Structures are given as structure tokens and as C-alpha cells.
PDB file of C-alpha atoms in Angstrom:
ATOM      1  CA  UNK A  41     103.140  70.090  52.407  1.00  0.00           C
ATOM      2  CA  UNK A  42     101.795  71.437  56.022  1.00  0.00           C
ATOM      3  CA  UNK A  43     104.824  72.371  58.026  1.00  0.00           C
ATOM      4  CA  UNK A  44     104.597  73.337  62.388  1.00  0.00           C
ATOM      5  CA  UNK A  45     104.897  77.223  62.474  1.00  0.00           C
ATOM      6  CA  UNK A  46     108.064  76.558  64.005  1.00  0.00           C
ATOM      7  CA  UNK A  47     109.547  74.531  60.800  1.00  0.00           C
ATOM      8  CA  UNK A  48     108.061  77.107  58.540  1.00  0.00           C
ATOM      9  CA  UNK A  49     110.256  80.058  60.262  1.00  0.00           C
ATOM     10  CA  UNK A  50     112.852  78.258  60.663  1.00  0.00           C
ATOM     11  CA  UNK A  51     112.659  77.346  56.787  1.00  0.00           C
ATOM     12  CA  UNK A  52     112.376  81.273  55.638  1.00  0.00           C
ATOM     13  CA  UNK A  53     115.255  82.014  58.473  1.00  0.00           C
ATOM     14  CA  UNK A  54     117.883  80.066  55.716  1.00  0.00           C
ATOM     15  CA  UNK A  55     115.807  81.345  52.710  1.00  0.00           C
ATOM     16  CA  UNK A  56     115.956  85.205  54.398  1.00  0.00           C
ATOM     17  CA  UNK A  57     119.536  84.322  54.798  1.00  0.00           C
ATOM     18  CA  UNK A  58     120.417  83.002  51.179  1.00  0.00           C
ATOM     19  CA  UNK A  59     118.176  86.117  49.806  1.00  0.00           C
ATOM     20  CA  UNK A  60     120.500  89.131  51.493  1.00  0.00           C
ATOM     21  CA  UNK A  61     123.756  87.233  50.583  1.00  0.00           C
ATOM     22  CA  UNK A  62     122.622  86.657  47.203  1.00  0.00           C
ATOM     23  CA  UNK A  63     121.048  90.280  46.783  1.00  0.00           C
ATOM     24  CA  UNK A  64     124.320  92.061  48.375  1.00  0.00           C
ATOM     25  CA  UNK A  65     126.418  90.927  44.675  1.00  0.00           C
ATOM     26  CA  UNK A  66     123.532  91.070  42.127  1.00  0.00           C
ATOM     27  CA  UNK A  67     122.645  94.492  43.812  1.00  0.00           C
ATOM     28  CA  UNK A  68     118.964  94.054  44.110  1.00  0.00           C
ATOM     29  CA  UNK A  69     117.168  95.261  46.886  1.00  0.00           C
ATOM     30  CA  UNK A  70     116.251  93.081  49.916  1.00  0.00           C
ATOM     31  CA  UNK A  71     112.131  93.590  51.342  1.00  0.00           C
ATOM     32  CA  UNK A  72     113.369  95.048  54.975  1.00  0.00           C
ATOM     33  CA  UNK A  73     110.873  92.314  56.752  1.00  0.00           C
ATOM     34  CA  UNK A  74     113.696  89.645  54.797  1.00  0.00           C
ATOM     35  CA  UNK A  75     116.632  91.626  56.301  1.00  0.00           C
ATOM     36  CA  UNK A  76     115.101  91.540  59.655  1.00  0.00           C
ATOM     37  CA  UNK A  77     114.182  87.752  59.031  1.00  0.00           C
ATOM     38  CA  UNK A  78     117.901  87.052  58.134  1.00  0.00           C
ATOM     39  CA  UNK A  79     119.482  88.432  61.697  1.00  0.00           C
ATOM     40  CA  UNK A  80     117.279  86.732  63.863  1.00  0.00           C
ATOM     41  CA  UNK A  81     119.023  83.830  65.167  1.00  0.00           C
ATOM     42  CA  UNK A  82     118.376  79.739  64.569  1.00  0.00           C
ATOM     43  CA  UNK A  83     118.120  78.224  67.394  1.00  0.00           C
ATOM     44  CA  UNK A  84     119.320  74.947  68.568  1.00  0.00           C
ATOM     45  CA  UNK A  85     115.610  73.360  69.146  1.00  0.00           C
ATOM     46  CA  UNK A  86     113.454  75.442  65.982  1.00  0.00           C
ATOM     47  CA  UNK A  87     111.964  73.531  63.799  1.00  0.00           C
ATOM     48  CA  UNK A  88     111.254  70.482  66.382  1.00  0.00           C
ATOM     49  CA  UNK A  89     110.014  70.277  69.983  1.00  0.00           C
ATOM     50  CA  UNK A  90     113.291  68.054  71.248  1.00  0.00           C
ATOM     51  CA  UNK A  91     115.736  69.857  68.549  1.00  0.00           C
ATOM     52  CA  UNK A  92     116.524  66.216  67.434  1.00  0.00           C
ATOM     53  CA  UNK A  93     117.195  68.384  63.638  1.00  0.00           C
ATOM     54  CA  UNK A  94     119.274  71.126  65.090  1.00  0.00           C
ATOM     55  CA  UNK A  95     122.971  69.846  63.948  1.00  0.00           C
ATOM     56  CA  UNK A  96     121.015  68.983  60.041  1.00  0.00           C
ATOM     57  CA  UNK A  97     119.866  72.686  60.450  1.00  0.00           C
ATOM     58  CA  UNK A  98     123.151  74.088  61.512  1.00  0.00           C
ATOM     59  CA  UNK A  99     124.931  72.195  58.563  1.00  0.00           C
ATOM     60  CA  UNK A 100     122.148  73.573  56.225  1.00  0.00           C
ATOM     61  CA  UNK A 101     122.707  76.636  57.251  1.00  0.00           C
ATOM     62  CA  UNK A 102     126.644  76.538  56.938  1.00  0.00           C
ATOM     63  CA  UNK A 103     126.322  75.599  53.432  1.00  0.00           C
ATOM     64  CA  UNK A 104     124.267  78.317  52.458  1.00  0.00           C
ATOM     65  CA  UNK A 105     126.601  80.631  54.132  1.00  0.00           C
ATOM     66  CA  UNK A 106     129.430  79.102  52.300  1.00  0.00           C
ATOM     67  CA  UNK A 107     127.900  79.410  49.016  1.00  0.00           C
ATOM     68  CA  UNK A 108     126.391  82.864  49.321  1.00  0.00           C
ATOM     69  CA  UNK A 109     129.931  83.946  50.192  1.00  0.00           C
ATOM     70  CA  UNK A 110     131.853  82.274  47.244  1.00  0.00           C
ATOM     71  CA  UNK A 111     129.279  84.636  45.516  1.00  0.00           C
ATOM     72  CA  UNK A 112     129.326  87.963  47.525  1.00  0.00           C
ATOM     73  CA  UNK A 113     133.228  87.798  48.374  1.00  0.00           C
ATOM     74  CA  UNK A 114     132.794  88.184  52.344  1.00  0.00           C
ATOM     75  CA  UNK A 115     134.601  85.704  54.362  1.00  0.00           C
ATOM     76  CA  UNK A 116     133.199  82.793  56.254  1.00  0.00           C
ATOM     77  CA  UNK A 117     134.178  82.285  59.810  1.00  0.00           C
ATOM     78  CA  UNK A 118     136.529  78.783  59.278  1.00  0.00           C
ATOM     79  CA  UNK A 119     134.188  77.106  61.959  1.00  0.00           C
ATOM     80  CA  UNK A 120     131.113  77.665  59.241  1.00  0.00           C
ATOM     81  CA  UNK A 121     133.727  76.242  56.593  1.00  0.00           C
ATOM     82  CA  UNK A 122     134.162  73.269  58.187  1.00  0.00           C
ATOM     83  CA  UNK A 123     130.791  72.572  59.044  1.00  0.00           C
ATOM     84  CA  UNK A 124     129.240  73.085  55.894  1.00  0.00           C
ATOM     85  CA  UNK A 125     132.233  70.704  54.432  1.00  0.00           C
ATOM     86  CA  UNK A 126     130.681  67.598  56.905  1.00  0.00           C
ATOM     87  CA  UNK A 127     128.079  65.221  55.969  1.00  0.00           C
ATOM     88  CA  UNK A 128     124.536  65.498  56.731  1.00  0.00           C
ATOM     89  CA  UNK A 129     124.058  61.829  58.318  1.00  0.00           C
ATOM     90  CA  UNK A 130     120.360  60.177  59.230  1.00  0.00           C
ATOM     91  CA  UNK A 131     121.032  60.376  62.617  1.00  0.00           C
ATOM     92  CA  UNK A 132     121.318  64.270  62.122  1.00  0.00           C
ATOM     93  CA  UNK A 133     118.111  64.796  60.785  1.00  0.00           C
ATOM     94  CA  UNK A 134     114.712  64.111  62.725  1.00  0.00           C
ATOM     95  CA  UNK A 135     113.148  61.093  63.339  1.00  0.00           C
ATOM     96  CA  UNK A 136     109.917  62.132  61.896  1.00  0.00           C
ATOM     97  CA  UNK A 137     109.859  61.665  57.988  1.00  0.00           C
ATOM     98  CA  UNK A 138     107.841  64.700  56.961  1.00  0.00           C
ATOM     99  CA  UNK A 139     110.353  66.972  58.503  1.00  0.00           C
ATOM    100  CA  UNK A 140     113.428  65.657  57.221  1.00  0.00           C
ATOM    101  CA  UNK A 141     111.868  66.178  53.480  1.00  0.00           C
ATOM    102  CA  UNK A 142     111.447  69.811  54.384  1.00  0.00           C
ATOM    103  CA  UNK A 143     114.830  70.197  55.262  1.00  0.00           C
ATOM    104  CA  UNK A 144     115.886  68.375  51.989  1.00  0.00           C
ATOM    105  CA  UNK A 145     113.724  70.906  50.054  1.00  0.00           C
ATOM    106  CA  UNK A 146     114.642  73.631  51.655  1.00  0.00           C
ATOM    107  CA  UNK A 147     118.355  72.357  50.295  1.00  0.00           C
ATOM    108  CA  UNK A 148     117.247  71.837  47.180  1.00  0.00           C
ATOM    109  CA  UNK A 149     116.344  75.055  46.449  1.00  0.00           C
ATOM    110  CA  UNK A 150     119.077  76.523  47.992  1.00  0.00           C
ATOM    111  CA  UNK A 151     121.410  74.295  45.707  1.00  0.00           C
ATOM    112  CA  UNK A 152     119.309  75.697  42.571  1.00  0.00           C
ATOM    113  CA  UNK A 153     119.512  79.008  43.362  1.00  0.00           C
ATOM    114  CA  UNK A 154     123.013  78.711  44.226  1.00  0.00           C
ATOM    115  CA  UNK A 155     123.583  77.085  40.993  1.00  0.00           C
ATOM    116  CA  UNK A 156     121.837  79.698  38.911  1.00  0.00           C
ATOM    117  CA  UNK A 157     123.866  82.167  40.336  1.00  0.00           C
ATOM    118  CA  UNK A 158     127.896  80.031  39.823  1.00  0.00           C
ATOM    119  CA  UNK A 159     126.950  78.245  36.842  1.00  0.00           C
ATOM    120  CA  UNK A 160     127.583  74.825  38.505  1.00  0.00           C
ATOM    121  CA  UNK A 161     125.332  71.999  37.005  1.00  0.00           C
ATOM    122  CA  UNK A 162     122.785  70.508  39.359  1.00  0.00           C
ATOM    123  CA  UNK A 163     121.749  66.842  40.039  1.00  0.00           C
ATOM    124  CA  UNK A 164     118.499  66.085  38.098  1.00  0.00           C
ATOM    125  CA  UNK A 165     117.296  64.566  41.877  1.00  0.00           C
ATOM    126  CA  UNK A 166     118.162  67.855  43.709  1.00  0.00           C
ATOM    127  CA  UNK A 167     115.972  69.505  40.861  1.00  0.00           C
ATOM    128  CA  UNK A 168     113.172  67.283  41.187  1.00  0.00           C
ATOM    129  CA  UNK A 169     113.246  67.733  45.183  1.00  0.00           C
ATOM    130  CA  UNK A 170     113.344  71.822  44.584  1.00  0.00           C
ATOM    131  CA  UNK A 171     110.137  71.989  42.346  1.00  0.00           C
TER     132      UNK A 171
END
């Protein structure tokens, strides 16, 4: 699926993100362009011009954090916590259809890899999103 150059970097921002967390437990080296990737900050507006997706992003985001960590053992600021713990609702995510798919992939495959790593069984519609 063609993504904006904005909703593709904003897509391997969380994946850059999820890779370091993942690779600081398992103890496998990180590219350095990935590390460098991970610390740049999301902003509000990436991924659309009006940053109608930002809070769906920042929730995204908080629930990768909050799985990485369960994983890695470093703390999670409690403001992350309870972001990640609130629902992602349709008027979070962008108005434009193609978009909000991306987003759900990009969860998808966060939730596999996650899943992979803790063991925790994953819906068979979350697979079928990831692949």
C-alpha cells in the first residue's frame, strides 16, 4: 500500500522505537541509522497535513512503549501508562480510510512482535492485519 513520505516515517519512527526496546533484552544489536530513527521525536501533525491522527499516533506509540518495557524492565513514565491503557476511538484516527489501515498495521505488527517476544496469544484478525 503507497503511504505520504510523511506516514511512512512516521510508521518506522514506532517500528525504530519497538526495535531498540526489544533489542536492549534479547541483546542483539540495533543498525545505528534505527537508533537515530528511534530518538527523533513524533510530532503532533506527522503522518497527516491537519494532524487529525496525532492522539491515534500518540496512543500507538504509548502502547508500544508499554510493551517494550514489560519486556526490557525500564519504567514507563505513568502519563505513557495511562495513555496506552485508553481506547483508540474513530474519531482519533483520520478521516481518510487508507491512513487509518496503516496505523492499524503498523499495530498489528507491533502486537505480533510483542507477542512473540511474552508468549501472549494473538487475535487471528490482528494476525491477518500484520501479514
Amino acid at each position: 500500500m503507497p503511504h505520504k513520505p510523511a506516514q511512512s516515517l512516521l510508521i518506522r519512527k514506532l517500528a525504530a522505537r519497538a526495535a531498540v526496546a526489544f533489542s536492549g533484552k534479547s541483546g542483539r544489536p540495533v543498525n545505528p541509522r534505527v537508533q537515530a530513527l528511534a530518538t527523533l521525536p513524533i510530532t503532533p501533525g506527522e503522518g497527516t497535513p491537519r494532524g487529525e491522527n496525532s492522539m491515534a499516533v500518540r496512543k500507538l506509540a504509548a502502547r508500544t512503549a508499554v510493551t517494550a518495557s514489560r519486556k526490557s524492565g525500564r519504567p514507563v513514565d505513568p502519563q505513557v501508562q495511562a495513555l496506552a491503557a485508553l481506547p483508540i476511538r474513530p474519531e482519533d484516527q483520520a478521516t481518510r480510510r487508507g491512513y487509518s489501515i496503516a496505523v492499524r498495521k503498523a499495530a498489528s505488527r507491533a502486537a505480533v512482535t510483542a507477542s512473540k517476544k511474552t508468549g501472549r496469544p494473538v487475535d487471528p484478525r490482528t494476525l491477518g492485519l500484520a501479514d
